[in-house]
Short mmCIF file of C-alpha atoms in Angstrom, two decimals:
data_model
loop_
_atom_site.label_atom_id
_atom_site.label_comp_id
_atom_site.label_asym_id
_atom_site.label_seq_id
_atom_site.Cartn_x
_atom_site.Cartn_y
_atom_site.Cartn_z
CA SER A 30 69.48 114.64 178.96
CA THR A 31 73.00 116.08 179.12
CA SER A 32 73.90 113.74 181.98
CA ALA A 33 72.63 110.71 180.04
CA GLU A 34 74.68 111.69 176.99
CA GLU A 35 77.81 112.12 179.18
CA ASN A 36 77.30 108.66 180.74
CA LYS A 37 76.85 107.13 177.28
CA GLN A 38 80.01 108.84 176.01
CA SER A 39 81.97 107.67 179.09
CA LYS A 40 80.93 104.01 178.55
CA LYS A 41 81.89 104.22 174.87
CA SER A 42 85.30 105.63 175.75
CA SER A 43 85.89 102.93 178.38
CA THR A 44 84.96 100.17 175.92
CA SER A 45 87.35 101.63 173.34
CA ASP A 46 90.20 101.80 175.87
CA ASN A 47 89.64 98.18 176.93
CA ALA A 48 89.63 97.01 173.31
CA GLY A 49 92.85 98.91 172.68
CA MET A 50 94.53 97.34 175.70
CA ALA A 51 93.44 93.84 174.61
CA SER A 52 94.70 94.47 171.09
CA SER A 53 98.03 95.75 172.41
CA SER A 54 98.39 92.72 174.71
CA ALA A 55 97.64 90.31 171.86
CA SER A 56 100.11 92.14 169.63
CA ASP A 57 102.83 91.99 172.31
CA LYS A 58 102.19 88.27 172.86
CA SER A 59 102.30 87.58 169.11
CA SER A 60 105.54 89.54 168.79
CA SER A 61 107.04 87.65 171.73
CA ASN A 62 106.05 84.28 170.24
CA ALA A 63 107.49 85.23 166.86
CA THR A 64 110.77 86.30 168.47
CA SER A 65 110.91 83.05 170.43
CA ALA A 66 110.24 81.00 167.31
CA ASN A 67 112.96 82.82 165.39
CA ASP A 68 115.45 82.30 168.21
CA SER A 69 114.53 78.62 168.30
CA ASN A 70 115.06 78.24 164.56
CA ILE A 71 118.46 79.91 164.79
CA ASN A 72 119.56 77.68 167.67
CA ASN A 73 118.24 74.57 165.95
CA GLY A 74 120.30 75.09 162.83
CA GLY A 75 117.63 76.69 160.69
CA GLY A 76 115.20 73.78 160.99
CA ILE A 77 117.55 70.96 159.93
CA ALA A 78 116.58 67.66 161.50
CA VAL A 79 119.49 66.53 163.63
CA ALA A 80 120.13 64.00 166.33
CA GLU A 81 118.96 64.98 169.77
CA SER A 82 121.69 65.07 172.40
CA GLU A 83 121.00 63.76 175.88
CA THR A 84 121.07 67.12 177.60
CA GLY A 85 121.17 69.90 175.01
CA VAL A 86 123.40 71.73 177.51
CA LEU A 87 126.43 73.68 176.35
CA ARG A 88 129.55 72.18 177.94
CA PRO A 89 133.19 73.29 177.82
CA ALA A 90 135.39 72.56 174.80
CA PRO A 91 136.02 70.21 173.12
CA TYR A 92 132.53 68.72 173.67
CA PHE A 93 130.09 71.64 173.58
CA TYR A 94 126.79 69.85 172.74
CA TYR A 95 128.44 66.50 171.92
CA VAL A 96 127.91 63.51 174.23
CA ASP A 97 130.43 60.66 174.18
CA HIS A 98 128.95 57.14 174.07
CA SER A 99 132.12 55.18 173.31
CA GLN A 100 132.20 53.47 176.70
CA GLU A 101 128.63 52.17 176.54
CA GLU A 102 128.31 48.39 176.29
CA ASP A 103 125.75 46.52 174.23
CA GLU A 104 122.69 46.23 176.47
CA GLU A 105 121.20 43.53 174.23
CA PRO A 106 124.14 41.54 172.85
CA LEU A 107 121.91 38.77 171.51
CA THR A 108 119.87 41.22 169.44
CA PRO A 109 121.54 42.05 166.10
CA VAL A 110 121.50 45.57 164.70
CA THR A 111 119.57 44.21 161.73
CA PRO A 112 117.13 41.38 162.57
CA SER A 113 117.05 38.34 160.32
CA ALA A 114 115.22 38.82 156.99
CA ARG A 115 115.17 42.59 157.49
CA VAL A 116 116.83 45.15 155.25
CA PRO A 117 119.67 46.97 157.04
CA ASN A 118 118.82 50.55 157.93
CA PHE A 119 120.95 53.55 156.97
CA PRO A 120 123.42 53.42 159.91
CA ALA A 121 123.92 49.66 159.46
CA LYS A 122 124.62 50.11 155.74
CA MET A 123 127.10 52.86 156.49
CA HIS A 124 129.06 50.67 158.92
CA ALA A 125 129.34 47.90 156.33
CA LEU A 126 130.17 50.38 153.58
CA LEU A 127 132.99 51.99 155.54
CA MET A 128 134.65 48.59 155.99
CA ARG A 129 135.18 48.08 152.26
CA GLU A 130 138.87 48.42 151.44
CA ASP A 131 138.13 49.04 147.76
CA LEU A 132 136.19 52.20 148.63
CA LYS A 133 138.76 53.86 150.89
CA GLY A 134 139.48 56.41 148.17
CA VAL A 135 135.79 57.21 147.87
CA ILE A 136 134.52 57.28 151.45
CA CYS A 137 136.33 56.62 154.70
CA TRP A 138 136.37 57.10 158.45
CA MET A 139 138.13 60.15 159.79
CA PRO A 140 141.28 59.12 161.72
CA HIS A 141 139.54 59.42 165.09
CA GLY A 142 136.67 57.13 164.04
CA ARG A 143 133.88 59.47 165.08
CA ALA A 144 132.93 60.77 161.64
CA PHE A 145 133.13 59.76 158.01
CA LYS A 146 133.97 61.78 154.93
CA ILE A 147 133.12 61.40 151.26
CA VAL A 148 136.53 61.75 149.64
CA ASN A 149 135.42 61.51 146.02
CA PRO A 150 131.81 62.77 145.63
CA ARG A 151 131.62 61.89 141.93
CA ASP A 152 132.70 58.27 142.41
CA PHE A 153 130.48 58.02 145.47
CA GLU A 154 127.47 59.08 143.40
CA LEU A 155 128.29 56.72 140.53
CA ARG A 156 129.66 53.65 142.35
CA VAL A 157 128.20 53.61 145.85
CA ILE A 158 124.79 55.27 146.00
CA PRO A 159 123.07 53.10 143.34
CA THR A 160 124.36 49.93 145.04
CA TYR A 161 123.51 50.72 148.66
CA PHE A 162 120.63 53.17 148.53
CA GLU A 163 117.29 53.60 146.78
CA HIS A 164 118.23 56.82 145.03
CA SER A 165 120.99 58.08 142.78
CA LYS A 166 121.91 61.61 143.87
CA ILE A 167 124.38 62.72 146.51
CA SER A 168 121.94 65.44 147.59
CA SER A 169 119.43 62.69 148.45
CA PHE A 170 122.13 60.90 150.45
CA VAL A 171 122.83 64.05 152.45
CA ARG A 172 119.12 64.48 153.23
CA GLN A 173 118.90 60.84 154.30
CA ALA A 174 121.95 61.23 156.54
CA GLN A 175 120.46 64.34 158.15
CA GLY A 176 117.19 62.47 158.57
CA TRP A 177 119.08 59.92 160.68
CA GLY A 178 120.60 62.61 162.86
CA PHE A 179 123.98 62.99 161.18
CA ARG A 180 125.44 66.47 161.30
CA LYS A 181 127.90 67.93 158.84
CA LEU A 182 130.96 69.70 160.21
CA THR A 183 131.57 73.06 158.56
CA LYS A 184 135.16 74.08 159.22
CA GLY A 185 138.71 73.04 159.91
CA ARG A 186 140.32 69.74 158.94
CA GLU A 187 137.01 67.94 159.46
CA ARG A 188 135.02 70.16 157.10
CA HIS A 189 132.31 68.23 155.21
CA ALA A 190 132.65 65.18 157.49
CA PHE A 191 129.42 63.65 158.89
CA TYR A 192 129.05 62.58 162.50
CA ASN A 193 126.50 61.20 164.91
CA GLU A 194 127.13 60.58 168.60
CA TYR A 195 126.01 56.95 168.22
CA PHE A 196 127.92 56.25 165.00
CA LEU A 197 131.44 55.24 166.04
CA ARG A 198 134.02 53.08 164.30
CA GLY A 199 134.19 49.54 165.67
CA LEU A 200 131.06 50.00 167.81
CA PRO A 201 128.13 49.10 165.52
CA HIS A 202 125.97 48.04 168.48
CA LEU A 203 125.42 51.74 169.23
CA CYS A 204 123.35 51.90 166.04
CA LYS A 205 120.55 50.23 167.98
CA LYS A 206 120.08 53.53 169.79
CA MET A 207 119.85 55.57 166.61
CA THR A 208 116.42 56.71 165.49
CA ARG A 209 115.09 59.12 162.93
CA PRO A 210 114.34 62.25 165.01
CA SER A 211 111.09 64.05 164.38
CA LEU A 212 111.08 67.68 163.31
CA THR A 213 109.95 68.63 166.82
CA LYS A 214 113.04 66.99 168.35
CA LYS A 215 115.83 69.26 167.27
CA VAL A 216 118.81 70.36 169.28
CA ILE A 217 121.04 73.36 169.24
CA CYS A 218 123.22 73.17 166.14
CA ASP A 219 125.70 75.98 166.46
CA PRO A 220 128.57 76.19 163.94
CA ASP A 221 130.56 78.18 166.51
CA HIS A 222 130.38 75.26 168.96
CA GLU A 223 131.14 72.24 166.84
CA PRO A 224 132.87 69.46 168.80
CA ASP A 225 136.59 68.81 168.31
CA LEU A 226 136.35 65.09 167.62
CA PHE A 227 140.14 64.67 167.48
CA ARG A 228 140.53 65.97 171.04
CA ILE A 229 137.55 63.97 172.27
CA SER A 230 139.07 60.79 170.87
CA MET A 231 142.32 61.51 172.67
CA GLU A 232 140.33 61.30 175.90
CA HIS A 233 138.03 58.48 174.76
CA PRO A 234 139.57 56.57 171.82
CA VAL A 235 137.35 54.26 169.77
CA PRO A 236 138.49 50.91 168.31
CA GLU A 237 140.86 51.17 165.37
CA SER A 238 138.81 48.75 163.31
CA ILE A 239 136.54 45.75 163.30
CA SER A 240 136.80 42.86 160.86
CA LEU A 241 134.38 42.67 157.95
CA ASP A 242 133.24 39.25 159.19
CA ASP A 243 132.47 40.72 162.62
CA ILE A 244 130.61 43.66 161.14
CA ASN A 245 128.56 41.35 158.92
CA ASP A 246 127.71 39.17 161.91
CA THR A 247 126.74 42.21 163.97
CA VAL A 248 124.99 44.29 161.33
CA LEU A 249 123.59 41.84 158.84
CA GLU A 250 122.81 38.80 160.96
#
């Protein structure tokens, strides 16, 4: 009788130990996953949808995570950015918008042609947004820009400028490669490693301008 009770107690203790080990393993795995998710959110800019770079690999300054596409030719020159009878998408509208001389004091290209900046937010909200977009608030414009993969620079002389690797002055054909990235396709967005677009353009300058007629033919055909 004593031996039977000892065996029973031994089995109960073994079962308890196994359950404890399983619980500890599950807890460690959960903690590891949570840490990984938090690290991912930090690296991805807190969950902001941004354009996915080709490699996601940190390179030396001035590029960091930026990939230059200024030398890429139009792979489908007979295909317009905006097909006939279609409404231009956000990047196409922005190219046309940035060509308007009467809006230079409201929104303009940065000197290097790799980013644009809203110079007068109030006028932009009153004069531009209602004409070009289906909303009326600058906050909605910013969300739409981010939804198309534009990133907002946060410091230096380019602070508050928006850029996208495929959105370059005088090269509207690159818009054909722009898509709206899904929330699962985010890249590292690190404020401490923002590209120096001025230095990049010294190595790979983009066209100074493109005529409004050319941009209409390319974008709005």
